[in-house]
Tab-separated table of C-alpha atoms in Angstrom:
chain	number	residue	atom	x	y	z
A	1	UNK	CA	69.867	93.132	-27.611
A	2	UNK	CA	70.149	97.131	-28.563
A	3	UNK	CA	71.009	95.981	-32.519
A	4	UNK	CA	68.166	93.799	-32.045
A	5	UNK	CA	65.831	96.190	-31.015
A	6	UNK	CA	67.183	98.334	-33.391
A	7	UNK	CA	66.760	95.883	-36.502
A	8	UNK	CA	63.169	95.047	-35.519
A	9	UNK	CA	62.148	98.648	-35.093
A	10	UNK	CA	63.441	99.074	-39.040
A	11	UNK	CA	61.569	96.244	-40.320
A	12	UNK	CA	58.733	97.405	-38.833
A	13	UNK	CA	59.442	101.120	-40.203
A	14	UNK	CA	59.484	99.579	-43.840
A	15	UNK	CA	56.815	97.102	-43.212
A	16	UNK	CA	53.338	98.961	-43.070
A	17	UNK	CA	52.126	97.066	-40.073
A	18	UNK	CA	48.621	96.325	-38.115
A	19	UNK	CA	46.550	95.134	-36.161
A	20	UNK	CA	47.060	90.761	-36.362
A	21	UNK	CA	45.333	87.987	-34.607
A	22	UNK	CA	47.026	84.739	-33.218
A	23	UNK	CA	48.204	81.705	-34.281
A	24	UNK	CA	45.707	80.756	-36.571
A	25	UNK	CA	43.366	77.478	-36.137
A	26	UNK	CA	45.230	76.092	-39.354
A	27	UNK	CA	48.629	75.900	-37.658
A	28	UNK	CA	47.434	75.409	-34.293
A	29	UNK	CA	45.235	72.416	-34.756
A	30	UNK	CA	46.154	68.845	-34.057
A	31	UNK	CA	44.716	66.883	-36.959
A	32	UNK	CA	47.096	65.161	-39.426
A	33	UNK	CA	49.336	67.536	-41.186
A	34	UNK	CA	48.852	67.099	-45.150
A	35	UNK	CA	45.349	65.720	-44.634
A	36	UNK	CA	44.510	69.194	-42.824
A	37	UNK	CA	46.421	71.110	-45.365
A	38	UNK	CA	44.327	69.904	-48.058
A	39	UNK	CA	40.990	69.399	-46.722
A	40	UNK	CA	40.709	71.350	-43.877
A	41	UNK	CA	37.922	70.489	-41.456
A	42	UNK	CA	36.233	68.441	-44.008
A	43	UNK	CA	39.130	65.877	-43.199
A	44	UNK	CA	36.614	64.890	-39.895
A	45	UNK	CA	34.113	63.586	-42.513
A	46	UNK	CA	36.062	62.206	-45.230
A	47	UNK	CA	38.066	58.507	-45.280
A	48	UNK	CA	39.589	58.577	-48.914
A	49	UNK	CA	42.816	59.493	-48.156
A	50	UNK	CA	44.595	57.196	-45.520
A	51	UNK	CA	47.957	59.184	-43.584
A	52	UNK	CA	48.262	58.672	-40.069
A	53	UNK	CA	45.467	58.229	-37.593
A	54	UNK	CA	41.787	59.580	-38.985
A	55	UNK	CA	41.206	63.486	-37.974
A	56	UNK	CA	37.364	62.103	-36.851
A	57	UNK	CA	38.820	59.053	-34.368
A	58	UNK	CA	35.751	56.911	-34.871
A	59	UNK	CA	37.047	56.178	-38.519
A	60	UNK	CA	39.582	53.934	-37.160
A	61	UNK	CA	36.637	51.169	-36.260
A	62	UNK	CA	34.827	51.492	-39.553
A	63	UNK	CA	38.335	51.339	-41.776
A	64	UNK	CA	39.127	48.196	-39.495
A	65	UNK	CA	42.320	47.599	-40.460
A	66	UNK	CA	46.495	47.575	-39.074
A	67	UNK	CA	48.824	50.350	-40.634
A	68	UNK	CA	51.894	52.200	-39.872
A	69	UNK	CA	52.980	55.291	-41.301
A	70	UNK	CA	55.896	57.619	-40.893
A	71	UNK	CA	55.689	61.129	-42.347
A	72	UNK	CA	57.885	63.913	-43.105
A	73	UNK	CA	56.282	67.434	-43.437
A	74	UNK	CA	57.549	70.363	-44.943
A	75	UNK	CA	55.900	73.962	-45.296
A	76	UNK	CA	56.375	76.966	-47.292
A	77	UNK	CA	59.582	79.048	-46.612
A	78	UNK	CA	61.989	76.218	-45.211
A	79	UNK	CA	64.835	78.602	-45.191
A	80	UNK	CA	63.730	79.958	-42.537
A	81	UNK	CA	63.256	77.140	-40.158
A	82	UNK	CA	66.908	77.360	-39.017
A	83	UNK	CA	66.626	81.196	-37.624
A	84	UNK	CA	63.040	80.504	-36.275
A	85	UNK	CA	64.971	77.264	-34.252
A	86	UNK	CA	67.686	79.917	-33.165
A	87	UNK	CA	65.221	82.395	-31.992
A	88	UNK	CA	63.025	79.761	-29.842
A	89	UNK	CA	66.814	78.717	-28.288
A	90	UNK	CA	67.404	82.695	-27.388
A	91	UNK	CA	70.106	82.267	-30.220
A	92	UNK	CA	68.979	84.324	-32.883
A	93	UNK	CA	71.161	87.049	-34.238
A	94	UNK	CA	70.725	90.791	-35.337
A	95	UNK	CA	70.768	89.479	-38.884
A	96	UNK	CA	68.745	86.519	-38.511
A	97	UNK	CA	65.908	88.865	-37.249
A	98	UNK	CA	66.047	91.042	-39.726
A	99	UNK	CA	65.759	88.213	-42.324
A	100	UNK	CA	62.342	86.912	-39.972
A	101	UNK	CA	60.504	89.884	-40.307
A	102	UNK	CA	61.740	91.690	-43.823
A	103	UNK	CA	58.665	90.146	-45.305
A	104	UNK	CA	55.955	93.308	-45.883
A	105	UNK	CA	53.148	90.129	-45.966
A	106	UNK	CA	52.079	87.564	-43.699
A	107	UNK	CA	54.810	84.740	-43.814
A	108	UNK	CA	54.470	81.099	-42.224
A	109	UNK	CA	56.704	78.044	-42.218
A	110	UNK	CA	56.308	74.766	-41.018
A	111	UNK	CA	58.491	71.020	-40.195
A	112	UNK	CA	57.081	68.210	-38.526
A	113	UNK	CA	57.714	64.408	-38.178
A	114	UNK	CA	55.392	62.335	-37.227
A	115	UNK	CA	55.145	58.133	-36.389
A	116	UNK	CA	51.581	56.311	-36.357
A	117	UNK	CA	50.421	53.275	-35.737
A	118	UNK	CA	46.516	52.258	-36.218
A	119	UNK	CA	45.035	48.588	-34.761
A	120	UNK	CA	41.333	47.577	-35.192
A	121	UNK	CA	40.130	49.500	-32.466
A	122	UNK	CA	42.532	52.065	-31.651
A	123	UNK	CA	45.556	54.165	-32.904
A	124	UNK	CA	48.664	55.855	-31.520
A	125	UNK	CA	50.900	58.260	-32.685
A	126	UNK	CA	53.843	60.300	-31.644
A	127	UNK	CA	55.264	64.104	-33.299
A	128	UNK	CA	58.212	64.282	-31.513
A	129	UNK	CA	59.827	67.313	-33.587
A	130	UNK	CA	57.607	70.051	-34.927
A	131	UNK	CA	58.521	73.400	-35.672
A	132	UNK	CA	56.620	76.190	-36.852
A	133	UNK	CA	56.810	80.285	-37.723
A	134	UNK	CA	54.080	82.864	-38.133
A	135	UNK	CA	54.317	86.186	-38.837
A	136	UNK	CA	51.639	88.894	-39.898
A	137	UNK	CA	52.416	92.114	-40.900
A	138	UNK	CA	50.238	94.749	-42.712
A	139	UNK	CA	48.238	98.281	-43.042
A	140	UNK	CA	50.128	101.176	-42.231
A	141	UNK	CA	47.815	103.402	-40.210
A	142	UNK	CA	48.298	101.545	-36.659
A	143	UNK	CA	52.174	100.420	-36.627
A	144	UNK	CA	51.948	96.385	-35.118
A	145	UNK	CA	53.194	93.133	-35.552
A	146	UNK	CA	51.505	89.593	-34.492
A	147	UNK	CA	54.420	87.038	-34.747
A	148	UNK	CA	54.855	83.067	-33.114
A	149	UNK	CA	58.080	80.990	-33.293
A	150	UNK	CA	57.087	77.352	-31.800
A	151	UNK	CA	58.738	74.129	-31.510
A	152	UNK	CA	56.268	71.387	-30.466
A	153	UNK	CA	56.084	67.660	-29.044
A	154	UNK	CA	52.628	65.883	-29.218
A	155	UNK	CA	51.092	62.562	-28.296
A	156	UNK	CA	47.636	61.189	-29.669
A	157	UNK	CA	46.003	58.412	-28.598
A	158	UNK	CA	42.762	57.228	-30.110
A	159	UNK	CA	39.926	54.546	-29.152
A	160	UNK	CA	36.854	53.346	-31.611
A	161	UNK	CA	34.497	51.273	-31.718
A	162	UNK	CA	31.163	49.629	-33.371
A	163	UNK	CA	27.900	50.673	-31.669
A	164	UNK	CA	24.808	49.064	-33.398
A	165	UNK	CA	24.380	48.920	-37.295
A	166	UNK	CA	25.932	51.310	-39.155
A	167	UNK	CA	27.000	53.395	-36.115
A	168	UNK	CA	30.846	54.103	-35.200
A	169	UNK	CA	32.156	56.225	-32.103
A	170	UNK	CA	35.410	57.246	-30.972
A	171	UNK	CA	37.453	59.160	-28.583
A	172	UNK	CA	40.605	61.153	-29.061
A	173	UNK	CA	43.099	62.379	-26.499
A	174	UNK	CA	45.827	64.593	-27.473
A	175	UNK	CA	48.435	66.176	-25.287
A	176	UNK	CA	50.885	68.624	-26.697
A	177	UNK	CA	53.780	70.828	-25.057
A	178	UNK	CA	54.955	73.759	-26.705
A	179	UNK	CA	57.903	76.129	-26.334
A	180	UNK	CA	57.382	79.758	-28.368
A	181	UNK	CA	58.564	82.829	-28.825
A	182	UNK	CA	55.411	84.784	-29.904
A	183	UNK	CA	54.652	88.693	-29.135
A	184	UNK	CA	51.631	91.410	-30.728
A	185	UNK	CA	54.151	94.496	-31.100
A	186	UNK	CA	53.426	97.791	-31.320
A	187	UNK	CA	55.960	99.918	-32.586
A	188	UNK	CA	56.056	101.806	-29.666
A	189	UNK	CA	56.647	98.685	-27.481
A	190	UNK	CA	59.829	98.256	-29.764
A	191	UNK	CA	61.502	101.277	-29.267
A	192	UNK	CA	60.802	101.697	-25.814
A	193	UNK	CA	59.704	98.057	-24.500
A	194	UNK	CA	61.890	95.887	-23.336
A	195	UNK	CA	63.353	93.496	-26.170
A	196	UNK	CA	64.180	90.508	-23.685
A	197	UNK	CA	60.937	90.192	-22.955
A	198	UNK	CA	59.865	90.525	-26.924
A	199	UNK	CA	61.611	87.563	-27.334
A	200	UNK	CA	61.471	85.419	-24.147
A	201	UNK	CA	60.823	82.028	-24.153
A	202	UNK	CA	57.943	80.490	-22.734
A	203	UNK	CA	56.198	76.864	-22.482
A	204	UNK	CA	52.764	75.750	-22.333
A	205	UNK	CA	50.728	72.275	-21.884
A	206	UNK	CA	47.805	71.321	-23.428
A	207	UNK	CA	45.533	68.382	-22.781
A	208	UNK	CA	42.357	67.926	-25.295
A	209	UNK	CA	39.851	64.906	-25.115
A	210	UNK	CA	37.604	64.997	-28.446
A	211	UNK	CA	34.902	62.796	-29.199
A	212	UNK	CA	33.642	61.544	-32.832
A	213	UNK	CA	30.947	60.052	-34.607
A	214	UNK	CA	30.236	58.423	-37.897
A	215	UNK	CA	26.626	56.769	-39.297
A	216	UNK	CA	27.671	55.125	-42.637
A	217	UNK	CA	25.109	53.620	-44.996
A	218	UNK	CA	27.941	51.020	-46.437
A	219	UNK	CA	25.876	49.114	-48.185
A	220	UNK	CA	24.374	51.364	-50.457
A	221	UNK	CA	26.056	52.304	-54.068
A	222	UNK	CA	26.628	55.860	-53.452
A	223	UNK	CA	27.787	55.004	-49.777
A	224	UNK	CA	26.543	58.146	-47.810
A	225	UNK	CA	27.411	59.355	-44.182
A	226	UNK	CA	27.464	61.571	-41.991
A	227	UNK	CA	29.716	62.593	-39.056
A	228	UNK	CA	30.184	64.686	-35.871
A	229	UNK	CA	33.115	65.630	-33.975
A	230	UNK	CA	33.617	67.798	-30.808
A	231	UNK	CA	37.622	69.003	-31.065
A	232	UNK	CA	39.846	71.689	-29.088
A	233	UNK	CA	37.686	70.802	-25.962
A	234	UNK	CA	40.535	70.633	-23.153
A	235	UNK	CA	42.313	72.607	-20.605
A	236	UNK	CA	46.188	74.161	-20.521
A	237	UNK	CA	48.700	74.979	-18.134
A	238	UNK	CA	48.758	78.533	-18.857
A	239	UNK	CA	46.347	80.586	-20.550
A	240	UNK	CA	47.610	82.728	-23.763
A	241	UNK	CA	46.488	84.186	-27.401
A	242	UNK	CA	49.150	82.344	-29.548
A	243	UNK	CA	47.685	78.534	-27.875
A	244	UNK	CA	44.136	79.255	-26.740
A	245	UNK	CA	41.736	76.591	-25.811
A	246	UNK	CA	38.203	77.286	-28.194
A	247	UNK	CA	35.907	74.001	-28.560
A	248	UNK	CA	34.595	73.938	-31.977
A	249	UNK	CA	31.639	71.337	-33.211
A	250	UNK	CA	31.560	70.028	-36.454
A	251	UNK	CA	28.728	68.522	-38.693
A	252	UNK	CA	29.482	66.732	-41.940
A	253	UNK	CA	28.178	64.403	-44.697
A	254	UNK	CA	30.188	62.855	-47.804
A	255	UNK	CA	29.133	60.284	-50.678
A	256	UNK	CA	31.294	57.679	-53.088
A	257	UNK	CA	29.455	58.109	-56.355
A	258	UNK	CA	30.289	55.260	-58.270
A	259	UNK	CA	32.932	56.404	-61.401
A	260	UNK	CA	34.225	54.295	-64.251
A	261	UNK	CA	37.292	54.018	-62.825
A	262	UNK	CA	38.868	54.498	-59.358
A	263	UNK	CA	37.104	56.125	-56.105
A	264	UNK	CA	35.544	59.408	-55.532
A	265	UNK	CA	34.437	61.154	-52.743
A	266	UNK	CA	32.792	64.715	-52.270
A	267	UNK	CA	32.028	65.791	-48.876
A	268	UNK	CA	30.852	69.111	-47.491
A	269	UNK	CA	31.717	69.983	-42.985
A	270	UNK	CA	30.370	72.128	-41.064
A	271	UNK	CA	32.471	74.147	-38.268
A	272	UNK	CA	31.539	76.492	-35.288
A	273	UNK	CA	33.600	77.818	-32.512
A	274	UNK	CA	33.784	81.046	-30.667
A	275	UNK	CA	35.362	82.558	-33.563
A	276	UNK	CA	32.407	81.884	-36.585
A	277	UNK	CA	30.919	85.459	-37.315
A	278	UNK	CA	28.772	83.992	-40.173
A	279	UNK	CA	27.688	81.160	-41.165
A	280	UNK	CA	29.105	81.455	-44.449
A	281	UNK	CA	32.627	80.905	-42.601
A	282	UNK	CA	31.750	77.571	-41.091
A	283	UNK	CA	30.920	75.627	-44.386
A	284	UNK	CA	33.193	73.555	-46.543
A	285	UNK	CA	33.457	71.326	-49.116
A	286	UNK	CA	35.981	69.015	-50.519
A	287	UNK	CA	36.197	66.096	-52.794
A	288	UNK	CA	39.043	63.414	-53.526
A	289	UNK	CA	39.759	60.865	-56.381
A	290	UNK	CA	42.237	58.367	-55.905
A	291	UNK	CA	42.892	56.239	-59.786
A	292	UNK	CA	45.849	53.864	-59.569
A	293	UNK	CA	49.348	55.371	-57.518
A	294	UNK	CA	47.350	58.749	-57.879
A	295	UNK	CA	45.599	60.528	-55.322
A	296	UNK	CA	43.959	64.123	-55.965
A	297	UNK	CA	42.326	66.340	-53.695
A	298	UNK	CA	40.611	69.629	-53.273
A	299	UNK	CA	38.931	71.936	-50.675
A	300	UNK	CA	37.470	75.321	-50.404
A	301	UNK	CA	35.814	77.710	-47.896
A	302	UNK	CA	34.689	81.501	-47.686
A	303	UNK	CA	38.484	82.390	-46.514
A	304	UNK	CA	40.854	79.255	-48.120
A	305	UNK	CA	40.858	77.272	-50.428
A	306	UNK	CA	43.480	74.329	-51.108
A	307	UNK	CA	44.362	71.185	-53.359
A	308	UNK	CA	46.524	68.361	-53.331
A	309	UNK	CA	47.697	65.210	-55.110
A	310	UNK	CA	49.787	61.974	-53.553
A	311	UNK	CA	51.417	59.427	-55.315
A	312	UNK	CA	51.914	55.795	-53.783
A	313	UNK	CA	54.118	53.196	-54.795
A	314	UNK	CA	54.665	50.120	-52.667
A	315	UNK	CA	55.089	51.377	-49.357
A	316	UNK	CA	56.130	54.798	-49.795
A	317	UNK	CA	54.154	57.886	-50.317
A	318	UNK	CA	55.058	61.690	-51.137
A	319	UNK	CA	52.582	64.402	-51.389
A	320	UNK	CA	52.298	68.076	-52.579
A	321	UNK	CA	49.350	70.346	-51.329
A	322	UNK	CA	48.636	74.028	-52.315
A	323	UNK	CA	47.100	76.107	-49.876
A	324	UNK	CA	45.707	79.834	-50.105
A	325	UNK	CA	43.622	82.719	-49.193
A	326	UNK	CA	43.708	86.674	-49.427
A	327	UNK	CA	46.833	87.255	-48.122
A	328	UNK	CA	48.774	84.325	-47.554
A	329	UNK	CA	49.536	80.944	-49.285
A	330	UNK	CA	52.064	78.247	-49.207
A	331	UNK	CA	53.114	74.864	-50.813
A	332	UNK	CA	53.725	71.808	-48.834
A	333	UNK	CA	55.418	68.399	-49.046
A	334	UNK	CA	54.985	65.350	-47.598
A	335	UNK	CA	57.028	62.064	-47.686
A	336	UNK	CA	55.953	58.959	-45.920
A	337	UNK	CA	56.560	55.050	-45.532
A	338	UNK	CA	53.439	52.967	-44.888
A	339	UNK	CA	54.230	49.645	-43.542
């Protein structure tokens, strides 16, 4: 563990380093993987692209329908899911560390799988494997690091249903267990901290029960509604700053203008939690078009901004989304089989 302590305290030499937050919401939130990618929170008020179960569970009563999909997700930076695998384990080497935090800017990879099924009325789906990296690094007057190394296993479950005309509801619960290696280092801490504890292991539980809402005006031509959702309201096992529990509300509207040919949709969310400072910040919009086998999307906020196209053909689907702000971006692919 010396050569390790002494590899990390070099990468953080060369790497002017700062001040970092946690995990961010993005990587840390349970809603379908390319659908979040893409449209970010406005994925609780849109239904034009169908993967997996709905992000806003009261969809799955208004799409009224049977599906199953199967998805394969994969991030930005893919060689290094191996290391960040060996480091979770306790497994990593000297060199494999170095490799993990060479980067001078923020760095994030990503791997899930992911199995769905969606009845009438309610929907199920199971991530058994899900691995993810994070790693933040910048600004050279206060030496620091913010990094997370995860492997996850979650469950969803989700139950909808029609209320009076027009009117959908839903419930979501979500359970997720997590094992991380995931540290805010000062570069003090590294040379004189102790580097087994850097990089111990530890586990948390999370339980969330989230509730949605949808008023749709289907019969109209430009079919307008509008949607609610309470997510990340739930308790853990263990309290930390890589998995924290914040509620966040969201508000949201989207039409279906009519269009020569195919489907459109433009939408615009709303989002608040604890950490909104404006309300610039909480506002996004988004808008899909699906023609034939092709699917695009985009999305944008005050921070991000994304976009996205899928192609379908028979019963399997494969996806490429583009995501970016400031100081960070990455592609991402998706494979899937509907049946």
């Amino acid at each position: 563990m010396l050569l390790v302590r002494g590899v990390l305290f070099l990468s953080l030499l060369m790497a002017s380093t700062a001040y970092a937050g946690a995990l961010p919401a993005y990587l840390r939130d349970g809603g379908t993987r390319f659908l979040f990618r893409t449209f970010g929170s406005a994925c609780y008020s849109m239904d034009s692209i169908e993967r997996g179960l709905p992000c806003n569970p009261a969809y799955i009563a208004k799409k009224d329908q049977k599906r199953f999909d199967s998805d394969l997700f994969l991030g930005t930076n893919m060689d290094y899911l191996s290391d960040v695998n060996d480091m979770v384990d306790g497994k990593a080497t000297p060199a494999q560390v170095a490799k993990i935090f060479s980067r001078r800017d923020a760095t994030q990879a990503e791997a899930s799988l992911e199995a769905s099924f969606q009845a009438r009325t309610w929907g199920f789906s199971a991530e058994p494997y899900r691995l993810v990296f994070y790693n933040d690094i910048h600004n050279s007057s206060l030496p620091a690091m913010n990094f997370v190394a995860a492997e996850e296993q979650s469950f969803k479950l989700q139950f909808s249903s029609y209320v009076s005309r027009n009117f959908y509801a839903g419930i979501q619960l979500r359970y997720s267990h997590v094992r991380y290696v995931g540290n805010y280092i000062m570069l003090t801490e590294a040379l004189a901290g102790d580097s087994e504890e850097i990089f111990r292991a530890r586990t948390q539980d999370l339980f969330f029960v989230e509730s949605g809402f949808v008023y749709a005006w289907e019969d109209e031509i430009w079919k307008p509604q509008i949607s609610a959702m309470f997510s990340q309201w739930g308790f853990s096992n263990n309290k930390s700053d890589q998995y924290p529990v914040k509620p966040q509300g969201l508000l949201g509207a989207s039409i279906k203008p009519p269009v020569g040919f195919g489907v459109l949709e433009v939408g615009l969310q709303g989002a608040v939690s604890s950490d909104t400072e404006h309300w610039q910040e909480a506002i996004r919009g988004a808008m899909a078009y699906k023609i034939g086998i092709l699917q695009l999307a985009l999305s944008g906020g005050q921070r991000d901004h994304s976009a996205g196209f899928l192609l379908a053909f028979r019963n399997i689907t494969s996806g490429l989304s583009y995501w970016g702000e400031d100081d960070d971006s990455g592609v991402y692919i998706s494979f899937g089989v509907t049946l």
